[in-house]
């Protein structure tokens, strides 16, 4: 099936994100997100409010990457430099203008922290552990801080629909649960690396609290 989720492709995308100069390339970064969103779609309509928001953010970034200033949106580093130098990042409050690349990536970046915690929880969890609990714990330790009550509530209800851990590992399309766990062990360092570089870059430029 052409559109089926492939953890291998997501892994390859996050792996090729980071250059030798420790820059994060936006092309593979967004293609990693596209792969994750494809997986989210396969989990059913209850997750559609989450995937809609993720798709919207990826689309904003794709429009910058394909737009007139595309050469400034090759990497996170070039994007930050360009948007800061040109006063495109609204550091005080949302201006009503188009969302900047920095603000949009920040939302995805925070979600990447959730993903890191969730995949680590899945990888190290017991066979009989509940995916919904792993997901809720990871969410509460990361993204939930930035979400209003109503979003937190809706997200927590949706998590209850997640299949048990082994069924979840099977739908990841990698093979047996053991093979999926091994692949998660391979994937996580790349995701952590992308997260760490982005965190440092945004902290350095005081961009971690963009409204
Ligand atoms: C390796 C395979 C297994 C794991 C596959 C996981 C697939 C996950 C795919 C996508 C993750 C969703 C990313 C959501 C981005 C949310 C960004 C955000 O925080 N947006 C909020 C703030 O935006 P602004 O208003 O400031 O523009 C927005 O309010 C959010 C609304 C929607 C709710 C977001 C809930 C996020 C829950 C993340 C957990 C996803 C659960 C997936 C279950 C496996």
Tab-separated table of C-alpha atoms and ligand atoms in Angstrom:
chain	number	residue	atom	x	y	z
A	1	UNK	CA	0.000	0.000	0.000
A	2	UNK	CA	1.624	3.259	-1.171
A	3	UNK	CA	0.344	5.329	1.743
A	4	UNK	CA	1.013	2.860	4.574
A	5	UNK	CA	2.973	4.062	7.574
A	6	UNK	CA	6.592	3.054	7.629
A	7	UNK	CA	8.618	3.614	10.765
A	8	UNK	CA	11.714	2.966	8.660
A	9	UNK	CA	10.918	5.986	6.489
A	10	UNK	CA	10.281	8.158	9.526
A	11	UNK	CA	13.566	6.960	10.985
A	12	UNK	CA	15.395	7.699	7.714
A	13	UNK	CA	13.855	11.188	7.592
A	14	UNK	CA	14.947	12.128	11.117
A	15	UNK	CA	18.326	10.505	10.471
A	16	UNK	CA	18.990	12.602	7.361
A	17	UNK	CA	17.776	15.783	9.062
A	18	UNK	CA	21.049	16.498	10.790
A	19	UNK	CA	23.978	17.608	8.654
A	20	UNK	CA	27.677	17.248	9.429
A	21	UNK	CA	27.601	20.873	10.597
A	22	UNK	CA	24.802	19.969	13.035
A	23	UNK	CA	22.167	21.871	11.100
A	24	UNK	CA	18.597	20.551	10.969
A	25	UNK	CA	17.285	20.380	7.408
A	26	UNK	CA	13.637	21.337	7.091
A	27	UNK	CA	12.886	19.046	4.122
A	28	UNK	CA	13.501	15.742	5.929
A	29	UNK	CA	12.188	17.212	9.202
A	30	UNK	CA	8.807	17.887	7.614
A	31	UNK	CA	8.808	14.589	5.779
A	32	UNK	CA	9.358	12.846	9.145
A	33	UNK	CA	6.305	14.697	10.456
A	34	UNK	CA	4.280	13.754	7.370
A	35	UNK	CA	5.096	10.100	8.075
A	36	UNK	CA	4.007	10.405	11.707
A	37	UNK	CA	0.765	12.110	10.701
A	38	UNK	CA	0.052	9.260	8.257
A	39	UNK	CA	0.313	6.903	11.195
A	40	UNK	CA	-1.975	9.079	13.283
A	41	UNK	CA	-4.608	8.943	10.503
A	42	UNK	CA	-4.555	5.174	10.665
A	43	UNK	CA	-5.580	5.323	14.330
A	44	UNK	CA	-9.044	6.614	13.460
A	45	UNK	CA	-11.267	9.683	13.452
A	46	UNK	CA	-10.966	10.281	17.199
A	47	UNK	CA	-7.455	11.606	16.541
A	48	UNK	CA	-8.469	13.858	13.658
A	49	UNK	CA	-8.479	17.083	15.724
A	50	UNK	CA	-4.851	16.348	16.549
A	51	UNK	CA	-3.814	15.420	13.020
A	52	UNK	CA	-5.592	18.495	11.585
A	53	UNK	CA	-3.503	20.771	13.758
A	54	UNK	CA	-0.295	18.902	12.928
A	55	UNK	CA	-1.121	18.989	9.182
A	56	UNK	CA	-1.849	22.730	9.369
A	57	UNK	CA	1.529	23.364	10.958
A	58	UNK	CA	3.386	21.198	8.459
A	59	UNK	CA	1.563	23.002	5.626
A	60	UNK	CA	2.595	26.420	6.963
A	61	UNK	CA	6.192	25.254	6.957
A	62	UNK	CA	5.919	23.681	3.506
A	63	UNK	CA	4.581	26.937	2.125
A	64	UNK	CA	7.675	28.731	3.443
A	65	UNK	CA	9.958	26.005	2.108
A	66	UNK	CA	8.360	26.256	-1.360
A	67	UNK	CA	7.881	30.027	-1.307
A	68	UNK	CA	9.840	32.998	-2.648
A	69	UNK	CA	12.287	32.894	0.250
A	70	UNK	CA	12.814	29.143	-0.002
A	71	UNK	CA	16.599	29.471	0.222
A	72	UNK	CA	16.144	30.908	3.747
A	73	UNK	CA	14.093	27.885	4.793
A	74	UNK	CA	16.593	25.137	4.047
A	75	UNK	CA	17.482	24.544	7.679
A	76	UNK	CA	16.183	25.574	11.095
A	77	UNK	CA	19.348	27.617	11.537
A	78	UNK	CA	18.890	29.600	8.299
A	79	UNK	CA	15.190	30.111	9.090
A	80	UNK	CA	15.895	31.492	12.580
A	81	UNK	CA	18.600	33.797	11.251
A	82	UNK	CA	16.393	35.100	8.426
A	83	UNK	CA	13.210	35.596	10.459
A	84	UNK	CA	15.023	37.300	13.353
A	85	UNK	CA	17.036	39.579	11.059
A	86	UNK	CA	13.853	40.657	9.270
A	87	UNK	CA	11.614	41.141	12.298
A	88	UNK	CA	9.307	38.319	11.235
A	89	UNK	CA	9.124	36.653	14.640
A	90	UNK	CA	6.434	38.124	16.883
A	91	UNK	CA	8.058	37.801	20.299
A	92	UNK	CA	5.451	39.790	22.252
A	93	UNK	CA	2.076	38.435	21.185
A	94	UNK	CA	0.395	36.956	18.119
A	95	UNK	CA	0.102	39.825	15.673
A	96	UNK	CA	-2.722	38.486	13.522
A	97	UNK	CA	-0.268	38.249	10.617
A	98	UNK	CA	0.913	34.941	9.202
A	99	UNK	CA	2.432	32.555	11.730
A	100	UNK	CA	6.213	32.692	11.540
A	101	UNK	CA	8.306	29.637	10.807
A	102	UNK	CA	9.930	29.915	14.256
A	103	UNK	CA	6.578	29.912	16.069
A	104	UNK	CA	5.278	27.036	13.975
A	105	UNK	CA	8.385	24.889	14.377
A	106	UNK	CA	8.281	25.566	18.126
A	107	UNK	CA	4.873	23.823	18.294
A	108	UNK	CA	6.215	20.827	16.374
A	109	UNK	CA	9.354	20.856	18.478
A	110	UNK	CA	7.328	20.618	21.694
A	111	UNK	CA	5.389	17.740	20.153
A	112	UNK	CA	8.686	16.038	19.304
A	113	UNK	CA	9.464	15.984	23.023
A	114	UNK	CA	6.158	14.195	23.578
A	115	UNK	CA	7.100	11.720	20.830
A	116	UNK	CA	10.499	11.093	22.400
A	117	UNK	CA	8.947	10.300	25.790
A	118	UNK	CA	6.148	8.246	24.268
A	119	UNK	CA	8.441	6.079	22.127
A	120	UNK	CA	10.819	5.574	25.041
A	121	UNK	CA	7.864	4.543	27.201
A	122	UNK	CA	6.678	2.108	24.539
A	123	UNK	CA	10.158	0.691	24.055
A	124	UNK	CA	10.866	0.085	27.717
A	125	UNK	CA	7.302	-0.696	28.829
A	126	UNK	CA	6.195	-4.131	29.971
A	127	UNK	CA	4.296	-6.272	27.503
A	128	UNK	CA	1.067	-5.710	29.391
A	129	UNK	CA	1.502	-1.967	29.861
A	130	UNK	CA	-1.238	0.270	28.506
A	131	UNK	CA	-0.427	2.505	25.545
A	132	UNK	CA	-3.007	5.023	26.753
A	133	UNK	CA	-1.169	5.378	30.077
A	134	UNK	CA	2.234	5.715	28.389
A	135	UNK	CA	0.762	8.312	26.055
A	136	UNK	CA	-0.977	10.275	28.815
A	137	UNK	CA	2.139	10.286	31.030
A	138	UNK	CA	4.302	11.471	28.106
A	139	UNK	CA	1.766	14.150	27.214
A	140	UNK	CA	1.460	15.403	30.802
A	141	UNK	CA	5.251	15.611	31.057
A	142	UNK	CA	5.587	17.655	27.864
A	143	UNK	CA	2.919	19.184	25.604
A	144	UNK	CA	0.130	19.452	28.182
A	145	UNK	CA	1.885	22.434	29.829
A	146	UNK	CA	1.184	24.484	26.694
A	147	UNK	CA	-2.426	23.448	26.117
A	148	UNK	CA	-5.624	24.870	27.607
A	149	UNK	CA	-7.888	22.654	29.688
A	150	UNK	CA	-10.266	21.810	26.839
A	151	UNK	CA	-7.448	20.553	24.586
A	152	UNK	CA	-5.917	18.564	27.439
A	153	UNK	CA	-9.282	16.975	28.161
A	154	UNK	CA	-9.978	16.079	24.503
A	155	UNK	CA	-6.464	14.675	24.079
A	156	UNK	CA	-6.733	12.537	27.206
A	157	UNK	CA	-10.089	11.131	26.060
A	158	UNK	CA	-8.634	10.287	22.624
A	159	UNK	CA	-5.652	8.497	24.190
A	160	UNK	CA	-8.071	6.031	25.809
A	161	UNK	CA	-8.846	4.719	22.289
A	162	UNK	CA	-5.254	3.614	21.704
A	163	UNK	CA	-4.793	-0.126	21.206
A	164	UNK	CA	-2.832	-2.194	23.755
A	165	UNK	CA	0.971	-1.965	23.577
A	166	UNK	CA	1.642	-5.087	21.494
A	167	UNK	CA	-1.175	-4.338	19.027
A	168	UNK	CA	0.190	-0.805	18.754
A	169	UNK	CA	3.698	-2.108	18.062
A	170	UNK	CA	2.269	-4.396	15.366
A	171	UNK	CA	0.468	-1.608	13.511
A	172	UNK	CA	3.756	0.235	13.312
A	173	UNK	CA	4.362	-2.059	10.332
A	174	UNK	CA	7.870	-3.129	11.263
A	175	UNK	CA	7.278	-6.799	12.056
A	176	UNK	CA	6.835	-8.470	15.400
A	177	UNK	CA	6.571	-6.383	18.596
A	178	UNK	CA	10.182	-7.356	19.381
A	179	UNK	CA	11.332	-6.081	15.990
A	180	UNK	CA	9.378	-2.863	16.483
A	181	UNK	CA	11.017	-2.374	19.892
A	182	UNK	CA	14.450	-2.867	18.301
A	183	UNK	CA	13.642	-0.330	15.598
A	184	UNK	CA	12.467	2.159	18.232
A	185	UNK	CA	15.843	1.727	19.933
A	186	UNK	CA	17.446	2.679	16.616
A	187	UNK	CA	15.104	5.577	15.871
A	188	UNK	CA	15.181	7.314	19.240
A	189	UNK	CA	18.776	8.636	19.204
A	190	UNK	CA	18.068	10.412	15.903
A	191	UNK	CA	14.872	11.962	17.199
A	192	UNK	CA	16.654	12.982	20.435
A	193	UNK	CA	19.455	14.542	18.408
A	194	UNK	CA	17.039	16.649	16.339
A	195	UNK	CA	15.222	17.648	19.522
A	196	UNK	CA	18.449	18.586	21.315
A	197	UNK	CA	19.833	20.710	18.468
A	198	UNK	CA	16.507	22.550	18.066
A	199	UNK	CA	16.185	23.137	21.812
A	200	UNK	CA	19.675	24.628	21.953
A	201	UNK	CA	19.081	26.821	18.904
A	202	UNK	CA	15.765	28.167	20.190
A	203	UNK	CA	17.152	28.692	23.709
A	204	UNK	CA	20.156	30.556	22.345
A	205	UNK	CA	17.851	32.979	20.512
A	206	UNK	CA	15.253	33.147	23.318
A	207	UNK	CA	12.578	31.637	21.126
A	208	UNK	CA	11.247	28.979	23.480
A	209	UNK	CA	8.199	30.988	24.596
A	210	UNK	CA	6.916	32.393	21.312
A	211	UNK	CA	3.196	33.201	21.624
B	1	LIG	C1	6.738	5.845	15.567
B	1	LIG	C2	5.317	5.581	15.511
B	1	LIG	C3	4.532	5.695	16.722
B	1	LIG	C4	4.151	7.041	17.156
B	1	LIG	C5	3.313	7.749	16.177
B	1	LIG	C6	2.781	8.988	16.736
B	1	LIG	C7	2.138	9.777	15.684
B	1	LIG	C8	1.943	11.165	16.155
B	1	LIG	C9	1.696	12.074	15.060
B	1	LIG	C10	1.516	13.367	15.274
B	1	LIG	C11	1.603	13.956	16.635
B	1	LIG	C12	0.706	15.097	16.812
B	1	LIG	C13	1.422	16.377	16.909
B	1	LIG	C14	0.502	17.424	17.420
B	1	LIG	C15	1.103	18.766	17.284
B	1	LIG	C16	0.457	19.676	18.254
B	1	LIG	C17	1.012	21.047	18.168
B	1	LIG	C18	0.322	21.896	19.228
B	1	LIG	O1	0.710	21.854	20.379
B	1	LIG	N1	-0.713	22.630	18.837
B	1	LIG	C19	-1.525	23.380	19.780
B	1	LIG	C20	-1.019	24.807	19.859
B	1	LIG	O2	-1.060	25.404	18.586
B	1	LIG	P1	-1.386	26.957	18.443
B	1	LIG	O3	-2.829	27.133	18.850
B	1	LIG	O4	-0.465	27.670	19.372
B	1	LIG	O5	-1.166	27.266	16.994
B	1	LIG	C21	-2.966	23.313	19.364
B	1	LIG	O6	-3.757	24.045	20.241
B	1	LIG	C22	-3.318	21.858	19.372
B	1	LIG	C23	-4.448	21.351	19.077
B	1	LIG	C24	-4.653	19.869	18.920
B	1	LIG	C25	-4.372	18.996	20.100
B	1	LIG	C26	-2.970	18.531	20.235
B	1	LIG	C27	-2.835	17.382	21.196
B	1	LIG	C28	-1.488	16.770	21.009
B	1	LIG	C29	-1.394	15.407	21.539
B	1	LIG	C30	-0.159	14.740	20.987
B	1	LIG	C31	-0.263	13.289	21.086
B	1	LIG	C32	-0.747	12.597	19.834
B	1	LIG	C33	-1.257	11.227	20.163
B	1	LIG	C34	-0.996	10.229	19.160
B	1	LIG	C35	-1.229	8.869	19.630
B	1	LIG	C36	-0.257	7.859	19.195
